[in-house]
CSV table of C-alpha atoms in Angstrom, one decimal:
chain,number,residue,atom,x,y,z
U,31,MET,CA,38.5,21.0,-12.1
U,32,THR,CA,38.0,19.2,-15.3
U,33,THR,CA,37.7,15.5,-15.7
U,34,THR,CA,38.6,13.8,-19.0
U,35,VAL,CA,36.1,11.1,-19.8
U,36,THR,CA,37.8,8.3,-21.6
U,37,ASN,CA,36.5,5.0,-23.0
U,38,GLU,CA,38.3,3.2,-20.2
U,39,LEU,CA,36.5,5.3,-17.5
U,40,ILE,CA,33.1,4.7,-19.2
U,41,TYR,CA,33.9,1.0,-19.4
U,42,GLU,CA,34.9,0.7,-15.8
U,43,THR,CA,31.7,2.6,-14.7
U,44,LEU,CA,29.5,0.3,-16.9
U,45,LYS,CA,31.2,-2.8,-15.4
U,46,ARG,CA,30.6,-1.5,-11.9
U,47,MET,CA,26.9,-0.8,-12.8
U,48,GLN,CA,26.6,-4.3,-14.3
U,49,GLY,CA,27.9,-5.8,-11.1
U,50,ASP,CA,25.5,-3.7,-9.1
U,51,LEU,CA,22.6,-4.9,-11.3
U,52,THR,CA,23.6,-8.5,-10.9
U,53,GLU,CA,23.6,-8.2,-7.1
U,54,LEU,CA,20.3,-6.4,-7.2
U,55,ARG,CA,18.8,-9.2,-9.3
U,56,ARG,CA,20.1,-11.8,-6.9
U,57,GLU,CA,18.7,-9.9,-3.9
U,58,THR,CA,15.3,-9.5,-5.7
U,59,ARG,CA,15.2,-13.3,-6.3
U,60,GLU,CA,15.9,-13.9,-2.6
U,61,VAL,CA,13.1,-11.4,-1.6
U,62,LYS,CA,10.7,-13.1,-4.0
U,63,ALA,CA,11.5,-16.5,-2.5
U,64,ASP,CA,11.0,-15.1,1.0
U,65,VAL,CA,7.6,-13.6,0.0
U,66,THR,CA,6.6,-16.9,-1.5
U,67,SER,CA,7.5,-18.7,1.7
U,68,ILE,CA,5.6,-16.2,3.8
U,69,ARG,CA,2.5,-16.6,1.6
U,70,SER,CA,2.7,-20.3,2.0
U,71,ILE,CA,3.0,-20.0,5.8
U,72,LEU,CA,0.2,-17.5,6.0
U,73,GLY,CA,-2.0,-19.8,3.9
U,74,ASP,CA,-1.3,-22.6,6.3
U,75,LEU,CA,-2.1,-20.4,9.3
U,76,ILE,CA,-5.4,-19.3,7.7
U,77,LYS,CA,-6.4,-23.0,7.0
U,78,THR,CA,-5.5,-23.9,10.6
U,79,ASP,CA,-7.5,-21.0,12.0
U,80,ALA,CA,-10.5,-22.0,9.9
U,81,ARG,CA,-10.3,-25.6,11.1
U,82,ARG,CA,-10.0,-24.4,14.7
U,83,ASP,CA,-13.0,-22.1,14.2
U,84,GLY,CA,-15.0,-25.1,12.9
U,85,ALA,CA,-14.0,-27.2,15.8
U,86,TYR,CA,-15.0,-24.5,18.3
U,87,ALA,CA,-18.4,-24.1,16.6
U,88,VAL,CA,-19.0,-27.9,16.9
U,89,LEU,CA,-18.0,-27.8,20.6
U,90,GLU,CA,-20.3,-24.8,21.2
U,91,GLN,CA,-23.2,-26.7,19.6
U,92,ARG,CA,-22.5,-29.7,21.7
U,93,ILE,CA,-22.3,-27.7,24.9
U,94,GLU,CA,-25.6,-25.9,24.0
U,95,ARG,CA,-27.2,-29.3,23.4
U,96,ILE,CA,-26.0,-30.6,26.7
U,97,GLU,CA,-27.2,-27.5,28.5
U,98,ARG,CA,-30.7,-28.0,27.0
U,99,ARG,CA,-30.8,-31.6,28.0
U,100,LEU,CA,-29.8,-30.8,31.5
U,101,ASP,CA,-32.1,-27.8,31.6
U,102,LEU,CA,-29.2,-25.5,32.4
U,103,HIS,CA,-29.7,-21.8,31.5
U,104,ASP,CA,-27.1,-19.1,31.4
U,105,PRO,CA,-28.7,-16.0,33.1
U,106,ARG,CA,-26.8,-13.7,30.8
U,107,ASN,CA,-28.7,-15.0,27.8
């Protein structure tokens, strides 16, 4: 079976490819926006976690100081 390639067939194929590329570019922009959003959220989570770790460290120091004042000792230490 032979297919005759005409300028019209080439033109239609190129138009379809151009449409596909346009859609691909749009989807790529959406993915980039999503990745940027995820990075921002992840950064916020990391900051929150660091603040929480700092707060826990302060509380741990305070508890240790209270235990020393009350002469309480943890037998596991």
